Short mmCIF file of C-alpha atoms and ligand atoms in Angstrom, two decimals:
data_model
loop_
_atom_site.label_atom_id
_atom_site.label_comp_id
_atom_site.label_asym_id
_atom_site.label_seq_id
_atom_site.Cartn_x
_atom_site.Cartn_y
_atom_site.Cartn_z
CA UNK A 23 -6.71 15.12 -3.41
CA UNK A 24 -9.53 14.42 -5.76
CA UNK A 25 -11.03 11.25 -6.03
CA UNK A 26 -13.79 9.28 -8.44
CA UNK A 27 -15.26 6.47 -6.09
CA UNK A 28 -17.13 4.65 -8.94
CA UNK A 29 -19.86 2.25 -7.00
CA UNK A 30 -20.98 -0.98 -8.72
CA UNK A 31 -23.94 -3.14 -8.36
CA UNK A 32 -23.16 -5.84 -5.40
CA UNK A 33 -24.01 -6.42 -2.01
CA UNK A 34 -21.01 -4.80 -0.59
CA UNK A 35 -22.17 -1.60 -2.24
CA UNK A 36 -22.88 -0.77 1.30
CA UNK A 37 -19.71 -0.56 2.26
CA UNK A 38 -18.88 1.77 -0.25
CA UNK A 39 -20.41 3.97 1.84
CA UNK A 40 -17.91 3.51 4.71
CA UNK A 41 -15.03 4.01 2.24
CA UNK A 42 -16.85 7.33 1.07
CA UNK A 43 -16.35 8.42 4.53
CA UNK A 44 -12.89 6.74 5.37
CA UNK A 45 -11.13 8.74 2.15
CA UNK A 46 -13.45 11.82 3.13
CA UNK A 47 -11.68 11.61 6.42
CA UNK A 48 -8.36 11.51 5.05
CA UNK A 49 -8.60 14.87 3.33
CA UNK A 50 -9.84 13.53 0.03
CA UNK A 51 -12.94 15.08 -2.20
CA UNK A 52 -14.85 12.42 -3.05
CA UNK A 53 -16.97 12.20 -6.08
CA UNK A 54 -19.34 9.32 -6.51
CA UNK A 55 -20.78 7.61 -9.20
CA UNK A 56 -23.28 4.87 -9.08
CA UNK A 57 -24.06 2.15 -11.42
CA UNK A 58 -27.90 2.01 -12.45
CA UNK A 59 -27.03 -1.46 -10.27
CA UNK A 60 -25.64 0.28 -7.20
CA UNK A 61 -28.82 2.52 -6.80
CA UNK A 62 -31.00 -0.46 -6.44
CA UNK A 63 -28.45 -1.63 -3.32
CA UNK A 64 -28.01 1.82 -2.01
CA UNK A 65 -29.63 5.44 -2.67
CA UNK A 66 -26.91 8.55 -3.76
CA UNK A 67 -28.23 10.50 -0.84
CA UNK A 68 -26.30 8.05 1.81
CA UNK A 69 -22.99 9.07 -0.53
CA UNK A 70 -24.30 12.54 -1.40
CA UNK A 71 -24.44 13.26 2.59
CA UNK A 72 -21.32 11.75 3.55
CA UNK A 73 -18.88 13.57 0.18
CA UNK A 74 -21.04 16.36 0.40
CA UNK A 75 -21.43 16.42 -3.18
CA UNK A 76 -24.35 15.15 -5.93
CA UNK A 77 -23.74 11.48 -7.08
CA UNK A 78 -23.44 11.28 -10.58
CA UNK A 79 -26.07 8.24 -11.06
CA UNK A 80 -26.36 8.24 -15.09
CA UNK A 81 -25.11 9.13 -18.27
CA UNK A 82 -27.51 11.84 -18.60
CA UNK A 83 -28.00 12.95 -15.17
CA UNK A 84 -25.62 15.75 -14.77
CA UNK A 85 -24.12 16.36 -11.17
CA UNK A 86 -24.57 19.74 -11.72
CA UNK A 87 -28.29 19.22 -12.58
CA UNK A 88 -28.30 21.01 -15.90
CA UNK A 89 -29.14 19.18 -19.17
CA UNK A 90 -26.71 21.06 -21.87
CA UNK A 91 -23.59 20.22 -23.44
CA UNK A 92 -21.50 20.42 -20.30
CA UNK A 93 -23.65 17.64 -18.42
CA UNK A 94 -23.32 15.57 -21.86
CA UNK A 95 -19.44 15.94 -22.12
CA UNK A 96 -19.35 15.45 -17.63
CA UNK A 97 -17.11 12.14 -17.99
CA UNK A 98 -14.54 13.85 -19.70
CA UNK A 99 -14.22 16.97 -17.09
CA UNK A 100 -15.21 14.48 -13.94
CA UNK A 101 -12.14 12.60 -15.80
CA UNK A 102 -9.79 15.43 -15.99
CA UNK A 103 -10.14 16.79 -12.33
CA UNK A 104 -9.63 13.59 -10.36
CA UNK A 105 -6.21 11.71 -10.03
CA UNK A 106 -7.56 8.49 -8.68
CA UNK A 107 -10.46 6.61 -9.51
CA UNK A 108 -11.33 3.81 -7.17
CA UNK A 109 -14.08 0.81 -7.96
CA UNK A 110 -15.73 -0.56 -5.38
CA UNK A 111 -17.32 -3.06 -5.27
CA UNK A 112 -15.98 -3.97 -8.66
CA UNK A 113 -18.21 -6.64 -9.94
CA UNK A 114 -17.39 -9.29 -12.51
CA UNK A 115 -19.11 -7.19 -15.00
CA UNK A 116 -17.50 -4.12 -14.40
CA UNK A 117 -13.89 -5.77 -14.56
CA UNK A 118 -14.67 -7.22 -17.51
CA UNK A 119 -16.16 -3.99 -19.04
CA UNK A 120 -13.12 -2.29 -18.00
CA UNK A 121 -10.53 -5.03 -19.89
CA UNK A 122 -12.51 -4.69 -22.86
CA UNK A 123 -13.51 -1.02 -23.06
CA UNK A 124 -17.01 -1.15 -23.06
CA UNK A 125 -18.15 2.19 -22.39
CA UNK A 126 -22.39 2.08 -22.06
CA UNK A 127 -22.73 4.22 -18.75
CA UNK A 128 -20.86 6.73 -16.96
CA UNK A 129 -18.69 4.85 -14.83
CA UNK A 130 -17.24 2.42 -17.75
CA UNK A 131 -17.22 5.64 -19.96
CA UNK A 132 -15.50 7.64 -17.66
CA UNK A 133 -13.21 4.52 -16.88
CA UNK A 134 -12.12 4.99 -20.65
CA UNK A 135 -11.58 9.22 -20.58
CA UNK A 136 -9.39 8.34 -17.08
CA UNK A 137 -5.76 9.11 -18.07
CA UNK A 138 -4.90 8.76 -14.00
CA UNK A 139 -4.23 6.18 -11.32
CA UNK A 140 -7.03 2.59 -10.95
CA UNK A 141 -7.37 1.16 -7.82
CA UNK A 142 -9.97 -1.90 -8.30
CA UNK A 143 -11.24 -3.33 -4.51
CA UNK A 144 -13.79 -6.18 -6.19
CA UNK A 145 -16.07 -8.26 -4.70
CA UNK A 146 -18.08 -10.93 -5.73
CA UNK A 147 -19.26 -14.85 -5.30
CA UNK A 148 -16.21 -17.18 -4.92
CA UNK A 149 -17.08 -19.12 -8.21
CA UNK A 150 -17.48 -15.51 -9.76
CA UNK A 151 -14.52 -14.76 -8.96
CA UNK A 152 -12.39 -17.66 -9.69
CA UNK A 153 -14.05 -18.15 -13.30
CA UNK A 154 -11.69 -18.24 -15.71
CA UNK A 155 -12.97 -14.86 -17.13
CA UNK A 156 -12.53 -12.74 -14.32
CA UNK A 157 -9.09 -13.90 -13.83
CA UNK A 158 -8.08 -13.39 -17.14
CA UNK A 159 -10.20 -9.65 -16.93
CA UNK A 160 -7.92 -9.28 -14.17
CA UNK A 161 -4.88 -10.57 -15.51
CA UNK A 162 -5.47 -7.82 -18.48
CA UNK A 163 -6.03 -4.78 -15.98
CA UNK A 164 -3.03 -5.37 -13.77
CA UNK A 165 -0.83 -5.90 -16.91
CA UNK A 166 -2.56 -2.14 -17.25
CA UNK A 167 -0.83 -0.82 -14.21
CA UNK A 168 -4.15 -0.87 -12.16
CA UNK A 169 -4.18 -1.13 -8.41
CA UNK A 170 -5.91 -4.21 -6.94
CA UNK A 171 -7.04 -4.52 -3.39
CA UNK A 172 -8.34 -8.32 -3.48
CA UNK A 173 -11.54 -9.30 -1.68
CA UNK A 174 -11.12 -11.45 1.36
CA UNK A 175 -12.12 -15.16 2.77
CA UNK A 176 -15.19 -15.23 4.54
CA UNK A 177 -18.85 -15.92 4.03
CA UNK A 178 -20.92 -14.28 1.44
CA UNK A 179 -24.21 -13.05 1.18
CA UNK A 180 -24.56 -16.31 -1.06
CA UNK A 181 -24.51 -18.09 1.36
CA UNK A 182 -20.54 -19.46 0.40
CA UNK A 183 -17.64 -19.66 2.44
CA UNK A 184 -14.23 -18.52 -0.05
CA UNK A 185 -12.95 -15.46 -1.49
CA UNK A 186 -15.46 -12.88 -2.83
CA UNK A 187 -15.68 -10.50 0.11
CA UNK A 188 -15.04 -6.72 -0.58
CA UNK A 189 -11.86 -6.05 1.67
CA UNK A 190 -12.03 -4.20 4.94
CA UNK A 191 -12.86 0.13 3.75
CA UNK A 192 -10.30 0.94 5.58
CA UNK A 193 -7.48 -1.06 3.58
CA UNK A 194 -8.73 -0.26 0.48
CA UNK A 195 -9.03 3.80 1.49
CA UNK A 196 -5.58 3.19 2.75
CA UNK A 197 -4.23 1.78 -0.45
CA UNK A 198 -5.81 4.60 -2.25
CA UNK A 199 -3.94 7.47 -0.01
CA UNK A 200 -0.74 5.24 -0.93
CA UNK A 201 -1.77 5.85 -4.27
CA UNK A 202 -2.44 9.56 -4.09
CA UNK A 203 0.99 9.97 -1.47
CA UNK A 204 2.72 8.16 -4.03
CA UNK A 205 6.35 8.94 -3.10
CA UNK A 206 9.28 8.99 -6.07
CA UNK A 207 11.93 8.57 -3.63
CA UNK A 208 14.08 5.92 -5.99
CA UNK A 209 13.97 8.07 -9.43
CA UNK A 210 17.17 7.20 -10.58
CA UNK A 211 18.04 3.74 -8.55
CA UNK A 212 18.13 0.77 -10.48
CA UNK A 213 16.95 -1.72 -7.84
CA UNK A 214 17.51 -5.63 -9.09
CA UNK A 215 14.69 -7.89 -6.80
CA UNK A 216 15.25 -11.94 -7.28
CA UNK A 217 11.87 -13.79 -6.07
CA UNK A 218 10.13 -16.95 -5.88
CA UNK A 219 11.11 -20.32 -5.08
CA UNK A 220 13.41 -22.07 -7.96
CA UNK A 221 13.02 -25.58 -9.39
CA UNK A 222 16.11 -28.18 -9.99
CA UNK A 223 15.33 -31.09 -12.07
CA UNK A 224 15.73 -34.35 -11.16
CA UNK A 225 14.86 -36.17 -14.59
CA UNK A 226 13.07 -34.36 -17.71
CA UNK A 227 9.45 -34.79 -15.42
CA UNK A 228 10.31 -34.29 -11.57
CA UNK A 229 12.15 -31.42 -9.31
CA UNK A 230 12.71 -30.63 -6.28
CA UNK A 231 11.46 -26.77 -5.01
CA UNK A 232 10.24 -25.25 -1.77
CA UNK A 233 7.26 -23.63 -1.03
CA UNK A 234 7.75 -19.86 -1.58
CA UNK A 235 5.02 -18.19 -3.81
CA UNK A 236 7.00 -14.96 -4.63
CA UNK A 237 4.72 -12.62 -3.30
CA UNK A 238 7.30 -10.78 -0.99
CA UNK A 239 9.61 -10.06 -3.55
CA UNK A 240 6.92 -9.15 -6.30
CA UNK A 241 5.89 -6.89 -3.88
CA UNK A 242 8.78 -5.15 -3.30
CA UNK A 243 9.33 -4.96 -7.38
CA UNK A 244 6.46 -3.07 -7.68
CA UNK A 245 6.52 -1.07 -4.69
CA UNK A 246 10.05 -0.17 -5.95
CA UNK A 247 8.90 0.40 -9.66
CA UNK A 248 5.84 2.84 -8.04
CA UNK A 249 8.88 4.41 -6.05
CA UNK A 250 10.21 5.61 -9.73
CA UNK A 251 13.36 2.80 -9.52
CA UNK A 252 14.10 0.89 -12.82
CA UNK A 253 13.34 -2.16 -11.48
CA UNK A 254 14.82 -5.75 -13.08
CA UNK A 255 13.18 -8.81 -11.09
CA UNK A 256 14.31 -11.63 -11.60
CA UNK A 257 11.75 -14.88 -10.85
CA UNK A 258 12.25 -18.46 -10.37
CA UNK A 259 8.85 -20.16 -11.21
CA UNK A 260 5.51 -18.72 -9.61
CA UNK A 261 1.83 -17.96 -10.64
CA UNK A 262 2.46 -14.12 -10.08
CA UNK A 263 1.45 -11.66 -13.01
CA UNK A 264 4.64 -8.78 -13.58
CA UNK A 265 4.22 -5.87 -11.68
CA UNK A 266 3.55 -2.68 -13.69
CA UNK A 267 6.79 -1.27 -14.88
CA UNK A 268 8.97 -3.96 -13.91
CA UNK A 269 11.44 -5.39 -16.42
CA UNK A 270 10.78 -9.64 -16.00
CA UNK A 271 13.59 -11.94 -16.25
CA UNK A 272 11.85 -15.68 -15.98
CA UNK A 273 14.36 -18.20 -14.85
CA UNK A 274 13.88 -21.63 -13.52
CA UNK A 275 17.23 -23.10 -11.50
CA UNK A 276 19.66 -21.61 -9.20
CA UNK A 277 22.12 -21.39 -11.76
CA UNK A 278 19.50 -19.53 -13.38
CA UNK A 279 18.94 -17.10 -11.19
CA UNK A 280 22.61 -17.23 -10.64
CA UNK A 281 23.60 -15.97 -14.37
CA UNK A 282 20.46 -13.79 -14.58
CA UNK A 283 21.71 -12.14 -11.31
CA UNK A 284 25.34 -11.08 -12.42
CA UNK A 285 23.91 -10.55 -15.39
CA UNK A 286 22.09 -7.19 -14.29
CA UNK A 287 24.41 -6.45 -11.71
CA UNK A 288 26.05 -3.77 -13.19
CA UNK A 289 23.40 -0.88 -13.20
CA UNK A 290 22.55 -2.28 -9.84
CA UNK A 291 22.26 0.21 -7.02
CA UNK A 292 20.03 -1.97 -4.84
CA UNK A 293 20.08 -5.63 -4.89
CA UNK A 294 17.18 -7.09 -2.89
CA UNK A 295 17.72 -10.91 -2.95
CA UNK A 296 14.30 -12.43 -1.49
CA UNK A 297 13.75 -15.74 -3.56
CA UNK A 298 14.05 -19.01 -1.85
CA UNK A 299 17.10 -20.71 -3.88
CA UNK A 300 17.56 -24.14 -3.57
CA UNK A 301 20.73 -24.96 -1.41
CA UNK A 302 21.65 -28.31 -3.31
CA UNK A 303 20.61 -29.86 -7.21
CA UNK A 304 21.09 -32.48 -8.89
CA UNK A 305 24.99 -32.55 -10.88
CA UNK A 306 23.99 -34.85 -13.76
CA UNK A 307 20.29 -34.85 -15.01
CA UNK A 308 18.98 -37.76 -16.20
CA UNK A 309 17.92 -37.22 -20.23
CA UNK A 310 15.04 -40.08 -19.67
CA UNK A 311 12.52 -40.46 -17.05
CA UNK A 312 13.92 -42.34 -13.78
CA UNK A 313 11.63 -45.94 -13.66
CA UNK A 314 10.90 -46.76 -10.20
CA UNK A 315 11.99 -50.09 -8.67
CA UNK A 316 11.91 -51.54 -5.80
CA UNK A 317 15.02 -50.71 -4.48
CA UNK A 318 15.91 -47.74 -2.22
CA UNK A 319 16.49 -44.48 -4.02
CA UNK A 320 19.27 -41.93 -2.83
CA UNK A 321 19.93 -38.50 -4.57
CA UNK A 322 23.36 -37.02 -4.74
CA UNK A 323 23.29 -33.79 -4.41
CA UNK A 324 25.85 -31.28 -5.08
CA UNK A 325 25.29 -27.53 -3.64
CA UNK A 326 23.93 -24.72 -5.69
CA UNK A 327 26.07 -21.25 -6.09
CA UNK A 328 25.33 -19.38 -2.96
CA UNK A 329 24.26 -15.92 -5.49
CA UNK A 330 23.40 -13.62 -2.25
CA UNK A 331 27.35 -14.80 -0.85
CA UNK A 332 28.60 -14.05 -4.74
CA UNK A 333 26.98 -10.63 -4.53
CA UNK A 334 28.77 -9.95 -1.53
CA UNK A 335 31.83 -10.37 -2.46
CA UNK A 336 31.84 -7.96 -5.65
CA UNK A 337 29.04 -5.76 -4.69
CA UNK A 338 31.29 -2.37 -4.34
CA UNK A 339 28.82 0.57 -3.02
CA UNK A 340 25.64 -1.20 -4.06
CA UNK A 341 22.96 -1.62 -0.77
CA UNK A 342 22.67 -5.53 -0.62
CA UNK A 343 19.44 -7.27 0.79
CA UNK A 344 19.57 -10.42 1.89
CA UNK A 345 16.75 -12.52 3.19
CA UNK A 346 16.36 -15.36 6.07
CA UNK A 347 12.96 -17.87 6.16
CA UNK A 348 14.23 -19.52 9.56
CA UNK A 349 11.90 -21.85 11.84
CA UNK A 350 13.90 -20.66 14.82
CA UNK A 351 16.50 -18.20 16.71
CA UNK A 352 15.31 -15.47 13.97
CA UNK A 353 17.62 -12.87 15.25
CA UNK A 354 20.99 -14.98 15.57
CA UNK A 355 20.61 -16.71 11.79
CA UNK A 356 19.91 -13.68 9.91
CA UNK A 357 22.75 -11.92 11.73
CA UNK A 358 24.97 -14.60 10.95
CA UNK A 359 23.84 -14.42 7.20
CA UNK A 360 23.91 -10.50 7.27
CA UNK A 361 28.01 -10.76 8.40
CA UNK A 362 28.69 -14.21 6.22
CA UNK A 363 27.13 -12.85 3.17
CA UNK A 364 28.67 -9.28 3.11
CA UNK A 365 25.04 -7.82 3.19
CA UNK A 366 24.02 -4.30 4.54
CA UNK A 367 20.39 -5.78 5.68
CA UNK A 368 18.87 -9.17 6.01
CA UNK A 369 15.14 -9.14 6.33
CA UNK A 370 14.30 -11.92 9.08
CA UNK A 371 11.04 -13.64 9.20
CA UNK A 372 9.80 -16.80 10.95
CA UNK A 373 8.15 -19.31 8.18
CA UNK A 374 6.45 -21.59 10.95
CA UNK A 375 4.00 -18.95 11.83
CA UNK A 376 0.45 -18.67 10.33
CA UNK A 377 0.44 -15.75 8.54
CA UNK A 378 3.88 -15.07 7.80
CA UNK A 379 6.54 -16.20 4.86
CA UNK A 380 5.64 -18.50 2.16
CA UNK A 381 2.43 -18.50 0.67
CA UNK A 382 0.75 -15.78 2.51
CA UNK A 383 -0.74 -12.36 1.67
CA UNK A 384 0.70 -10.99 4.89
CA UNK A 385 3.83 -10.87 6.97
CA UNK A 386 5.93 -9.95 9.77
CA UNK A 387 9.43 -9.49 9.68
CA UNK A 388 12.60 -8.15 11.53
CA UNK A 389 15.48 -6.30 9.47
CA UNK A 390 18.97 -6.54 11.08
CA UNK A 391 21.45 -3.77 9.66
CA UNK A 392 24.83 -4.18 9.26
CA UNK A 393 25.03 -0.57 11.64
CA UNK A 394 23.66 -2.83 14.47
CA UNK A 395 20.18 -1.65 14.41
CA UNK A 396 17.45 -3.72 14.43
CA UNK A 397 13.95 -2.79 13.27
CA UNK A 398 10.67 -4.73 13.79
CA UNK A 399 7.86 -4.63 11.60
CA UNK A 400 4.76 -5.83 12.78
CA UNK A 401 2.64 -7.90 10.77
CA UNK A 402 0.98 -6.18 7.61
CA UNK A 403 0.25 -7.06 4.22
CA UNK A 404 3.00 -7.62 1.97
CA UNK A 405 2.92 -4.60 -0.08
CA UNK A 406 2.87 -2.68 2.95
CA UNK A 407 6.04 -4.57 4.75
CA UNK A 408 7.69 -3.90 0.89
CA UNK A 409 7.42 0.06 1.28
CA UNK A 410 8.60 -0.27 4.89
CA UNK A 411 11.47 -2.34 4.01
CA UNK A 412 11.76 0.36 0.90
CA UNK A 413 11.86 3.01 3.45
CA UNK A 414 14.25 1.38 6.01
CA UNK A 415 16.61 0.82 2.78
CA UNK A 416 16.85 4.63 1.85
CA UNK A 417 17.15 5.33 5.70
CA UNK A 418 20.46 2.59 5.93
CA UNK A 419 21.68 3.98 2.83
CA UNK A 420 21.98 7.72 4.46
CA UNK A 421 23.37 6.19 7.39
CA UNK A 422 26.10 4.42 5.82
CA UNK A 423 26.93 7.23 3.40
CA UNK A 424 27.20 9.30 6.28
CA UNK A 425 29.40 6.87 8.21
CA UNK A 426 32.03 7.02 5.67
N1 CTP B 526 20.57 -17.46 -1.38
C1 CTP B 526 21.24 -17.34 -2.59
N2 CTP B 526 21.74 -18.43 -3.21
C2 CTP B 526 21.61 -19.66 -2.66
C3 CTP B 526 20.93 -19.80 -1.43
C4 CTP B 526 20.42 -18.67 -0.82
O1 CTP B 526 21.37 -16.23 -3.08
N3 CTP B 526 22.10 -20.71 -3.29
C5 CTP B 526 20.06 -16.25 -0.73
C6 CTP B 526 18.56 -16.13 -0.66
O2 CTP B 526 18.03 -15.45 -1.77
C7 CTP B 526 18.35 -15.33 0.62
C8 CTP B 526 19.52 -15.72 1.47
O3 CTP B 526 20.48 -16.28 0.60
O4 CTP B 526 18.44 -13.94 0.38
C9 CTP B 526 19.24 -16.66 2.58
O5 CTP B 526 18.80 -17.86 2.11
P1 CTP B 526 18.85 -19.14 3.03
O6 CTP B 526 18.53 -20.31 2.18
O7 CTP B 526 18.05 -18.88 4.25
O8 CTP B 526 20.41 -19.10 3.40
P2 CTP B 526 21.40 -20.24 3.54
O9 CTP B 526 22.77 -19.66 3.46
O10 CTP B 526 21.06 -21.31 2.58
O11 CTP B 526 21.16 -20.67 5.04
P3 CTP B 526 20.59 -22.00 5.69
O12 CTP B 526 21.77 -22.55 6.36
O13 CTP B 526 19.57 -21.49 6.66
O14 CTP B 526 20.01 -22.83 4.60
#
């Protein structure tokens, strides 16, 4: 397990040190290069002692400590014999170098030789972060496939309270053996994820909607889509960019999602249905806006087509997932929904916590099997709980091929 830990110039270089060490103690080689930055933050030697190996701190400062050819041409064999590179801290001006290609020291350069996996941890001031340009910088390196372990909440050296802080070493070491251990366990699966909350219309300027963000079942897309599985998600409305490898179906009502759904059922072999539809719409949209008066307003609702109950019925052999957001009796409503809905698993979790369901970057959640098993998994972040409900799925599948 070879590794490129490429350290840029912020505060948190520091803890760059600690990740050195945390992916050292998982079994990987570490190689480090410093931005000119970094070194004034940090000295190689606190990296060089901990990997055991010379920092590369320069174009021109060969790890090997010779000045010919070899030490001129280093980026493109430091490139070749590593698998994963990981930046952290990732500054503003490093992300952006990356989108753009700028190549005018050794990390960026080598960034541009690197034909393996990116894991980006960045940290940086909250306004930094949330400019425009680093979002879109972002934007352009996920589209790229790149691994991003976001900073966290909490103060800065600034002196600022809000996002910015590099996350904890040992998630993003953690999310970089994930990388390296990547597992191709669904090669072959097509695996069709629905996500997000969806949006019904009340006149041409006002819905109604709920508050999931789609993070869960993004999550599971791309965990999915790492896993090898074609994966087809289709997403009601949400501020999510696609996973890598993902084919994106954009819908924005439950009858939507509904036609997008049976539309891809086919090559289905996994259906993981984790978007919050809307239960009831309006029948007959108004074409003009709705003036307000001063009379009482009621809306007549009709109910949506249950899609998860539809899937049910005609799934044949596929592995149906079905998910329950309850604010009580966890256990009892997502069993009910696991028998009424013909599903093989429905993944349980309780929205009124902090922390878990809509919205959040974590959760908790309990998956009740149509065997009778029930598995708990405790909380986590949401790409995490994806590969354990991943892993869970491939586990139920043997079980019930067995049982037949
Ligand atoms: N679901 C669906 N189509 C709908 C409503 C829900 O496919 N019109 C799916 C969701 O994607 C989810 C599961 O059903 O996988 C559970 O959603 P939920 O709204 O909790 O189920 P309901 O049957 O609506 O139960 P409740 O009585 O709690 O509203």
């Amino acid at each position: 397990m070879n590794v490129v830990l490429g350290v840029g110039g912020g505060i948190a270089a520091y803890k760059a040190a600690e990740l050195a060490r945390a992916l050292a103690q998982r079994g990987a080689s570490v190689q480090v290069v410093m931005t000119a930055a970094a070194q004034e933050f940090v000295k190689p030697l606190t990296f060089a002692a901990l990997t055991g190996k010379k920092v590369i701190t320069g174009m021109f400062s060969s790890a090997t400590g010779d000045e010919t050819l070899s030490s001129a041409v280093e980026h493109i064999g430091v490139a070749e014999a590593n698998s994963l590179l990981v930046v952290a801290p990732a500054t503003a001006n490093l992300l952006a170098k990356f989108a753009h290609g700028i190549a005018d020291d050794f990390l960026t350069t080598l960034y541009l030789a690197f034909t393996g996996r990116v894991l980006l941890a960045p940290a940086m001031n909250t306004h930094m972060w949330q400019h425009p340009a680093t979002v879109a910088n972002l934007e352009i390196l996920r589209m790229r496939g790149h691994a991003v372990v976001e900073p966290e909440e909490g103060p800065l050296a600034c002196g600022m309270i809000g996002p910015g802080r590099l996350a904890d070493p040992e998630t993003i070491a953690e999310a970089a053996m994930r990388l390296l251990n990547q597992r191709k366990d669904l090669e072959g699966e097509t695996v069709l994820v629905t996500a997000g909350p969806t949006q019904e219309p009340l006149d041409p300027v006002r819905y109604i909607s709920n508050r999931s963000s789609g993070k869960m079942g993004y999550a599971l897309a791309e965990a999915a889509a790492a896993r090898g599985a074609n994966v087809v998600l289709v997403s009601g409305p949400t501020h999510l960019a696609r996973p890598n490898g993902v084919k994106l179906v954009k819908v924005t009502t439950a009858v939507e999602m509904h036609d997008a759904v049976i539309e891809n059922l086919d090559p289905a072999t996994i259906i993981i249905k984790a978007a919050a539809v809307a239960d009831y719409h309006l029948a007959r949209i108004p074409d003009q806006k709705v003036k307000k008066t001063a009379a009482r307003l009621s809306l007549d609702l009709d109910p949506t087509p249950d899609i998860l109950a539809e899937v049910g019925r005609r799934k044949g052999d596929r592995l149906l997932v079905g998910f329950a957001a309850e604010t009580e009796r966890l256990v009892e409503e997502s069993r009910r929904k696991l028998k009424s809905k013909n599903c093989d698993m429905v993944v349980g979790n309780l929205v009124s916590q902090d922390g878990v369901g809509f919205d959040s970057d974590t959760n908790e959640v309990v998956l009740v099997m149509s065997t009778g098993e029930m598995v708990e998994l405790p909380r986590a972040s949401k790409r995490e709980i994806a590969d354990q409900i991943l892993d869970e799925i491939i586990k139920l599948r043997l079980a019930l091929h067995s049982a037949q």
